Coordinates of C-alpha atoms in Angstrom, one line a residue:
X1 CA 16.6 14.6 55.5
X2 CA 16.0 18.3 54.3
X3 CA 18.6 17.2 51.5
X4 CA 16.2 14.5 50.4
X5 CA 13.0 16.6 50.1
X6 CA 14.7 19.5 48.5
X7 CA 15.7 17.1 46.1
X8 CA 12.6 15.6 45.5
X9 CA 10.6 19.0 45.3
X10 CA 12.9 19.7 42.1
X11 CA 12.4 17.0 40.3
X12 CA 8.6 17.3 41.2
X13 CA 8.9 20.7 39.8
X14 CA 10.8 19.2 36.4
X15 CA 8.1 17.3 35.4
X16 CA 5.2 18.3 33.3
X17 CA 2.0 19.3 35.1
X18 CA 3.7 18.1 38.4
X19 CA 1.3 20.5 40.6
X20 CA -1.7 18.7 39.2
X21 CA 0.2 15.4 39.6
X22 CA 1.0 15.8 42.9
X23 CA -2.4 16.9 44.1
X24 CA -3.8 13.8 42.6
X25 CA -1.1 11.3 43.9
X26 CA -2.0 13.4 47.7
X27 CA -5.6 12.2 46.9
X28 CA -4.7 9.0 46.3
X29 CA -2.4 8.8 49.1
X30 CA -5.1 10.1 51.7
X31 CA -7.4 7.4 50.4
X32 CA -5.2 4.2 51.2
X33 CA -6.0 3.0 55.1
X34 CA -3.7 4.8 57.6
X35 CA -1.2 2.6 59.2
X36 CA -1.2 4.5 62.7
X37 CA -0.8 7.8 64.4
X38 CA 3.0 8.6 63.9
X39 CA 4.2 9.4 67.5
X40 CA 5.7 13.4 68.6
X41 CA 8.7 12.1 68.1
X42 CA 8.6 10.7 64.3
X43 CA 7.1 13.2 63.0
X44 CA 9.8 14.6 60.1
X45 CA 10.5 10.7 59.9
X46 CA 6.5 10.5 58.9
X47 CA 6.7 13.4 56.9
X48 CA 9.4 12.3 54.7
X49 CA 7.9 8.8 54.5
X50 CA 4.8 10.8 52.7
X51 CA 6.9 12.8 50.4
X52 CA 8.3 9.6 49.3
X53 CA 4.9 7.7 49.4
X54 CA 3.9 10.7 47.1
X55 CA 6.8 10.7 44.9
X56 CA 6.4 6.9 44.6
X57 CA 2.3 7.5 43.0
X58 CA 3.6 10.3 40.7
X59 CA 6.2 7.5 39.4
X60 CA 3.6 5.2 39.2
X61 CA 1.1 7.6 37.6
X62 CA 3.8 9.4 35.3
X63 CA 4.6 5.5 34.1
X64 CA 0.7 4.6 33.4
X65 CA 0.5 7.9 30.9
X66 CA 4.0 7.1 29.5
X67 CA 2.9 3.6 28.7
X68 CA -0.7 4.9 26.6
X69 CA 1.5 7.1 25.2
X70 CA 4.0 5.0 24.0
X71 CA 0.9 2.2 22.3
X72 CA -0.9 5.1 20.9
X73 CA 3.0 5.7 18.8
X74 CA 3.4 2.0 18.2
X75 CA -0.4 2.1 16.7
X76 CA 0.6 5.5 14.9
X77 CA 4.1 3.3 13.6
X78 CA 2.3 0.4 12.1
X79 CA -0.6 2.5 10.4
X80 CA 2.6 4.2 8.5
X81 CA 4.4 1.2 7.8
X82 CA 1.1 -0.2 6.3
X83 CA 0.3 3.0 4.1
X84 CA 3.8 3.4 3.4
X85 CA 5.1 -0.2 2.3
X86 CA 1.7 -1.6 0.6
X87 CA 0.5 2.3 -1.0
X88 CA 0.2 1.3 -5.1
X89 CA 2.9 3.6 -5.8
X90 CA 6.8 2.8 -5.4
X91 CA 8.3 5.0 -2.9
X92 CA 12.6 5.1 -2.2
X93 CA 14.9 7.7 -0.9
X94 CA 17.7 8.6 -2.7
X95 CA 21.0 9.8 -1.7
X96 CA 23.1 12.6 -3.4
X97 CA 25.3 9.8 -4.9
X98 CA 22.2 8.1 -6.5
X99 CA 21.5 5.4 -3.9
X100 CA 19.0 4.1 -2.6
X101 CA 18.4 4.7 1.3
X102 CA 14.8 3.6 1.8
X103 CA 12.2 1.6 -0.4
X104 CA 9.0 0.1 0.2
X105 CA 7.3 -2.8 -1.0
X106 CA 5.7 -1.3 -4.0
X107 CA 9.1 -0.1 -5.1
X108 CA 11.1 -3.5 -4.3
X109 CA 8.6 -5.3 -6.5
X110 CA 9.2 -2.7 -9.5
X111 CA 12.8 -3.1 -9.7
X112 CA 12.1 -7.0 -9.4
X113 CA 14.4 -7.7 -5.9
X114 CA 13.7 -8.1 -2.7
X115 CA 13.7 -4.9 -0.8
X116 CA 16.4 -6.4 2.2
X117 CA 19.4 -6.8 -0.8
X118 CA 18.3 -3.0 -2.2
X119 CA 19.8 -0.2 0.7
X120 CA 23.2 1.3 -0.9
X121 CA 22.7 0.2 -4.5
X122 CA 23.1 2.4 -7.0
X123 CA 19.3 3.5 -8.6
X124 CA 20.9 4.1 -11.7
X125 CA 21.7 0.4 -12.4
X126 CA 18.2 -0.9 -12.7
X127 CA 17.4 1.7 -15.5
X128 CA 17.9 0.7 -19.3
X129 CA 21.1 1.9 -20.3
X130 CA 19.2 4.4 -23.4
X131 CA 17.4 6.1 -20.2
X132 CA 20.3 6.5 -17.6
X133 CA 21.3 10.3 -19.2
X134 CA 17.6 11.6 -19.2
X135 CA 17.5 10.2 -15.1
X136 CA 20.7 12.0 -14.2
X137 CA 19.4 15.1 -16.6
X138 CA 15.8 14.7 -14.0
X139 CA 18.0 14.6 -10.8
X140 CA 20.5 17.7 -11.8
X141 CA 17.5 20.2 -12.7
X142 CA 15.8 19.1 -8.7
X143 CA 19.3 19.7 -7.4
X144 CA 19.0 23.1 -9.3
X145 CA 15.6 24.2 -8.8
X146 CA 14.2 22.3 -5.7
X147 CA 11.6 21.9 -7.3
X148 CA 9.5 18.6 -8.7
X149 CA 10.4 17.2 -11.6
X150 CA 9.1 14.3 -14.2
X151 CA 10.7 11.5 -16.6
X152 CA 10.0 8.3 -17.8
X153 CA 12.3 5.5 -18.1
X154 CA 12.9 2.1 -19.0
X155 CA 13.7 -0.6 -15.8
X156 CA 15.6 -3.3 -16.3
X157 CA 14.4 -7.2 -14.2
X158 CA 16.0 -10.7 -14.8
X159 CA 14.5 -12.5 -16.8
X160 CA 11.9 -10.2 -17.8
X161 CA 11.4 -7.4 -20.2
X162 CA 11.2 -3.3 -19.7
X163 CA 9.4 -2.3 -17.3
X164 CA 8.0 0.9 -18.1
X165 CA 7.7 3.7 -15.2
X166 CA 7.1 7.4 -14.7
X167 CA 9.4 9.2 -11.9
X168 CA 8.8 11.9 -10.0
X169 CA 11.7 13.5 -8.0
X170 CA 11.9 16.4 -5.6
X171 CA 14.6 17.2 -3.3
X172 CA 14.3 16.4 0.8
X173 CA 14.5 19.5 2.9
X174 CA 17.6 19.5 4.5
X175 CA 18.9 19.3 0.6
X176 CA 20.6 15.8 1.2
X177 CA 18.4 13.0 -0.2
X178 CA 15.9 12.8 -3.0
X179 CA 12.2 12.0 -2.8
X180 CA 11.3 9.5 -5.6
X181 CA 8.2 7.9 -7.2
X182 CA 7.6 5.0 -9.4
X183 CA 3.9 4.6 -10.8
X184 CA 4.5 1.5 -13.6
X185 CA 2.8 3.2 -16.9
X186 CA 3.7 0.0 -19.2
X187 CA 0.2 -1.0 -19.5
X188 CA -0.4 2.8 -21.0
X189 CA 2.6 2.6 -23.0
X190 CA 1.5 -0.6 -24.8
X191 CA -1.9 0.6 -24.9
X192 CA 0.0 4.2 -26.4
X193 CA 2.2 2.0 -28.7
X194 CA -1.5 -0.2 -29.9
X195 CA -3.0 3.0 -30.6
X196 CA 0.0 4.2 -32.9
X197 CA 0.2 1.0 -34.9
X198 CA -3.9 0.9 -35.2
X199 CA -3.5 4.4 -36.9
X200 CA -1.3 3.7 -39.2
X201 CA -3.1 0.6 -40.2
X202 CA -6.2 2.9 -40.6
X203 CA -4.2 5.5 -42.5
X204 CA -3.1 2.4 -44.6
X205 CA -6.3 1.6 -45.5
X206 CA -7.6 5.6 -46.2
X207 CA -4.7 5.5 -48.6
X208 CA -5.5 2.3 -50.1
X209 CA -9.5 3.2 -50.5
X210 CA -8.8 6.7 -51.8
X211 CA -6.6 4.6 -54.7
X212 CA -9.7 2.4 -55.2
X213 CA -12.0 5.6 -55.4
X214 CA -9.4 6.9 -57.7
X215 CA -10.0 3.9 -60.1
X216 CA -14.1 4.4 -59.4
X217 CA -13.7 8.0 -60.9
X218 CA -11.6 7.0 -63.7
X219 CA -14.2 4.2 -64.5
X220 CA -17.3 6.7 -64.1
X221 CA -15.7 9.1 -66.5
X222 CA -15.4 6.5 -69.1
X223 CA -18.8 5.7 -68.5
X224 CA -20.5 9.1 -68.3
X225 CA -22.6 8.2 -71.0
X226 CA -24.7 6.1 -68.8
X227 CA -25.1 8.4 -66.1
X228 CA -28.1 7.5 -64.5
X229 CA -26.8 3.4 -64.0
X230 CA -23.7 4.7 -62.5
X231 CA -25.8 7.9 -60.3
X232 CA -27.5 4.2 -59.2
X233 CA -24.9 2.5 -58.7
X234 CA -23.1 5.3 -56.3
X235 CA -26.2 5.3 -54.1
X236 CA -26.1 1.7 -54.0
X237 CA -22.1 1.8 -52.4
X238 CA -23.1 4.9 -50.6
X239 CA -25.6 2.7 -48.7
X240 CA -23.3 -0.3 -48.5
X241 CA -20.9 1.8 -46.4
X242 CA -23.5 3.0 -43.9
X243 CA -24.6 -0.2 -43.7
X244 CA -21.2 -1.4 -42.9
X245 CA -20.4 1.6 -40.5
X246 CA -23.5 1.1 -39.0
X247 CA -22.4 -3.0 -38.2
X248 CA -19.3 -1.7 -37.2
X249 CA -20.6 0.3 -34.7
X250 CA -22.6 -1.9 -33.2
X251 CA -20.2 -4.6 -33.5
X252 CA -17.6 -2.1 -31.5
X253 CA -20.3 -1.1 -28.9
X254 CA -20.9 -5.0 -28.1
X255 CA -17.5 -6.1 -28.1
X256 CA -16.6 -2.9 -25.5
X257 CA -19.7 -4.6 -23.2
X258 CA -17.3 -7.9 -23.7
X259 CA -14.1 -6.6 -22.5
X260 CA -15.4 -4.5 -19.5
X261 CA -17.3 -7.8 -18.2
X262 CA -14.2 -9.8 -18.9
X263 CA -12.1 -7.0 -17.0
X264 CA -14.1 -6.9 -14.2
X265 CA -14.4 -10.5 -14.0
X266 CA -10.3 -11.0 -14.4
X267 CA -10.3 -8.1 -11.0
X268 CA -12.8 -9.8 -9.0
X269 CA -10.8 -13.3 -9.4
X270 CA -7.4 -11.8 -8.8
X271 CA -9.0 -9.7 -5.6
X272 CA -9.9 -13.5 -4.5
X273 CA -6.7 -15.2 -5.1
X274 CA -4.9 -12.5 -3.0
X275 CA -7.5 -12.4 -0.7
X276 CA -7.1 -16.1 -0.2
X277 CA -3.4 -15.9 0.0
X278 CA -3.1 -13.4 2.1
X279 CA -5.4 -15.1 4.6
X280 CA -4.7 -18.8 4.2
X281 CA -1.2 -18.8 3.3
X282 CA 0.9 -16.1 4.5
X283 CA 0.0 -15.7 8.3
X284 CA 0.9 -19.5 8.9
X285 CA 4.3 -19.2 7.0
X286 CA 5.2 -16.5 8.9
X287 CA 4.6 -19.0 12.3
X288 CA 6.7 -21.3 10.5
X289 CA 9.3 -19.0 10.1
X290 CA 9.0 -18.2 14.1
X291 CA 9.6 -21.5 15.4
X292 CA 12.5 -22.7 15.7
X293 CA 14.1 -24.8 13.2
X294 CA 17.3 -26.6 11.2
X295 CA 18.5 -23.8 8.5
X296 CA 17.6 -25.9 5.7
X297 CA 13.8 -25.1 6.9
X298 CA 13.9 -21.6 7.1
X299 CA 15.7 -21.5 3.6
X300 CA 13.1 -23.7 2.3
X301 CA 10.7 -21.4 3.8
X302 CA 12.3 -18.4 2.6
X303 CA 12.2 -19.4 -0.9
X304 CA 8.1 -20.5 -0.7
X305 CA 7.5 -16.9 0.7
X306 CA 9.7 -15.0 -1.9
X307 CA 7.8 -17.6 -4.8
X308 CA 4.7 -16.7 -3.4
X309 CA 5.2 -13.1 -3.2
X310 CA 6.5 -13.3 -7.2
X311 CA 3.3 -15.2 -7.9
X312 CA 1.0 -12.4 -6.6
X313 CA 2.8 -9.7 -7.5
X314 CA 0.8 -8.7 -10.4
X315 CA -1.9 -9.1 -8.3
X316 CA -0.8 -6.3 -5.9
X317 CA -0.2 -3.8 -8.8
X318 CA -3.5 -4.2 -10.5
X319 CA -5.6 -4.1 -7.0
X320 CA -6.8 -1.5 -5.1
X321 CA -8.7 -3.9 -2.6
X322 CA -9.4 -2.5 0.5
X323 CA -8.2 -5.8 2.2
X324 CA -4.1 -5.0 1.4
X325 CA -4.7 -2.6 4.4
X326 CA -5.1 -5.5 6.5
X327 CA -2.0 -6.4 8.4
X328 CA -0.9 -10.1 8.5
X329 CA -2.4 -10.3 12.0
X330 CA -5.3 -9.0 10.9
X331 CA -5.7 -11.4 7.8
X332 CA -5.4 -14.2 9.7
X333 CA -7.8 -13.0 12.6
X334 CA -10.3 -12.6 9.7
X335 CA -9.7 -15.9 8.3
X336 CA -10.8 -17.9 11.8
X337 CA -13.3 -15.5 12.1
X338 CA -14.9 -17.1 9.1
X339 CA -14.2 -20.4 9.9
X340 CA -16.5 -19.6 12.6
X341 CA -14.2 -19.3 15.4
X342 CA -15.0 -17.5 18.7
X343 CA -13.0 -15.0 19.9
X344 CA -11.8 -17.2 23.4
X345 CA -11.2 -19.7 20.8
X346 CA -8.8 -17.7 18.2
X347 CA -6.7 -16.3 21.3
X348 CA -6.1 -19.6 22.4
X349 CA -5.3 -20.8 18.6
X350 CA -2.6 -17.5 18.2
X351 CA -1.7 -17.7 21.7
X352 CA -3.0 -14.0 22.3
X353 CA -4.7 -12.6 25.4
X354 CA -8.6 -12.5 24.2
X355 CA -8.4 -8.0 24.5
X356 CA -6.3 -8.4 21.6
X357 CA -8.3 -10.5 19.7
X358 CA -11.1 -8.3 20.4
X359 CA -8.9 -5.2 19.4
X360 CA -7.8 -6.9 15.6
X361 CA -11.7 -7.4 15.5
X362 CA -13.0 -4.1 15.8
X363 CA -9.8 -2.7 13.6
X364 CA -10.8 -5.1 10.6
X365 CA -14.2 -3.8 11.1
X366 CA -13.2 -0.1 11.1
X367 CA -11.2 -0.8 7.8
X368 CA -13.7 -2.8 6.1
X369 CA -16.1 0.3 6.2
X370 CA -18.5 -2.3 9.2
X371 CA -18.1 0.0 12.2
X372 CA -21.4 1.1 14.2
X373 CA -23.2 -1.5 11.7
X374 CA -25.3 -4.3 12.5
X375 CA -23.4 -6.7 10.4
X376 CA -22.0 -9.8 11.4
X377 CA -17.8 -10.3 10.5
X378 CA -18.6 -13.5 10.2
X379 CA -21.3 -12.9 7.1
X380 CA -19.9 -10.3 5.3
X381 CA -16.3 -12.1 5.6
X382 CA -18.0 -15.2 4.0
X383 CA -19.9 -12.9 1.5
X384 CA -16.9 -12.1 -0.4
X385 CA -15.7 -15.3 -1.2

């Protein structure tokens, strides 16, 4: 018996706070209904059966704290999954060898294959054969200065042209891995490669006026005799040109108007299409995929979701909507919220306890910049449509 206790004083004395602990587990001991006065004779039999009454509330205590903490890490793990696979820049993790370790969405979608088939491919492989030198080059100078470094290069996708992306690389701690970047830049590079071929056009056409200005001179040196008709005729032009720089101007300020409307108007419908998608599409083809089902399904399945995900990929690069920070349970919380669904009615349609409903409801709040305001989901949800 004097075995026992000493045994369970150490590990009372192992655990973290354990004085505190045990003073509160005594309190909550002396507050449960006494069973009976222990006779004379019982008495290190009662004694031990309050140690172990004790030890028993510490267990139960220390198991209550160590369940918080472990949903306050689960929360912690799926706000880094969601900043880490749908951030607007490709992330992966190299190995010395040039493979890739780790990748997230961004990245996958970059390189044009599905992130599952990527882990211990060479990185190398996916860059244009012309670029493949200056990325080794990039990688030798981290390995030799730890420090960042900077290239551009061309990827290669099936069935599709160069995809056109600035790397950054740096190397890990430990000095075993490599930190990458992608940021797609072929958007700037066509805009780079527009400017270029507009300037030459322009210096095409300084060349071919200061020919035709040439001649002018020619022709008013013949003519110097009338000087006054041709004095006349040079303010004339001289006018003519402002008039047409003038129209040119304003045509270029009008036709800028143009484009930025037709830009924003092009964001605001792809935002809704992915919006849309996101909501009405992908949560219920993920419960597809959950149930069970013949393989032929799931394939079939498989290959909407991967067609899908192709189809709004361009969407994801070009939007910054704060709705991509919504998970998939999230989306399609938000979705039934609209419909007008109560919260005892979407826990019933998901199959969730209503807490948790109430819990996705106050996150989608927080993230869509509602919380502490008097604004219904519901209305501002249906706003944006």
């Amino acid at each position: 018996m004097s075995d026992q206790r000493n045994t369970m004083n150490k590990e009372h004395k192992a655990c973290p706070d354990a004085a505190t602990m045990r003073r509160r587990a005594e309190a909550r001991l002396q507050a449960l209904p006494e069973k009976g006065d222990p006779s004379q004779a019982m008495v290190d039999t009662q004694r031990l059966v309050h140690e172990l009454q004790v030890h028993q509330i510490e267990l139960e205590m220390q198991n209550e704290e160590l369940r918080e903490s472990r949903a306050q890490v689960e929360e912690g793990l799926e706000r880094y999954t969601d900043l880490y696979d749908f951030a607007p820049v490709g992330y992966l993790t190299l190995g010395r060898d040039g493979s890739i370790r780790q990748v997230n969405l961004t990245a996958a979608q970059l390189l044009g294959v599905q992130r599952a088939r990527l882990p211990k491919r060479r990185f190398e492989l996916f860059i244009d054969t012309p670029d493949r030198a200056g990325f080794q080059a990039c990688l030798a100078k981290v390995l030799t200065s730890s420090t960042k470094e900077v290239c551009e290069v061309a990827l290669l996708k099936k069935d599709k042209g160069p995809c056109n992306v600035q790397i950054t690389a740096i190397l890990s701690q430990d000095g075993r891995q490599y930190r990458v970047t992608m940021v797609d830049i072929t958007a700037r590079k066509q805009a780079d490669d527009a400017l270029i071929k507009a300037y030459a056009e322009v210096e095409k056409r300084v060349v071919e006026r200061t020919a035709e200005l040439v001649r002018t001179i020619k022709e008013l040196d013949v003519e110097i005799q009338s000087r006054k008709q041709v004095e006349e005729t040079l303010r004339c032009k001289t006018k003519e040109l402002k008039d047409k720089a003038m129209s040119l101007e304003e045509a270029n300020v009008a036709l800028k108007v143009l484009l930025k409307q037709r830009e924003a108007d092009k964001n605001e419908l792809e935002e809704k299409v992915l919006l849309n998608i996101n909501q009405l599409i992908f949560p219920y083809l993920e419960k597809l995929k959950q149930r069970k089902s013949d393989a032929k399904v799931k394939a079939y399945l498989d290959i909407l979701e991967s067609n899908l995900n192709e189809i709004v990929s361009p969407l994801v690069r070009n939007l910054g909507s704060k709705f991509l920070r919504l998970s998939p349970t999230e989306l399609e919380v938000s979705n039934l919220v609209q419909q007008g669904k109560t919260a005892k009615e979407i826990a019933v349609i998901m199959n969730l306890a209503k807490s948790t409903i109430d819990f996705h409801r106050n996150n989608i709040r927080a993230k869509l910049g509602l919380k502490n305001k008097k604004i219904s989901l519901r209305t501002f949800l249906s706003s944006l449509k």
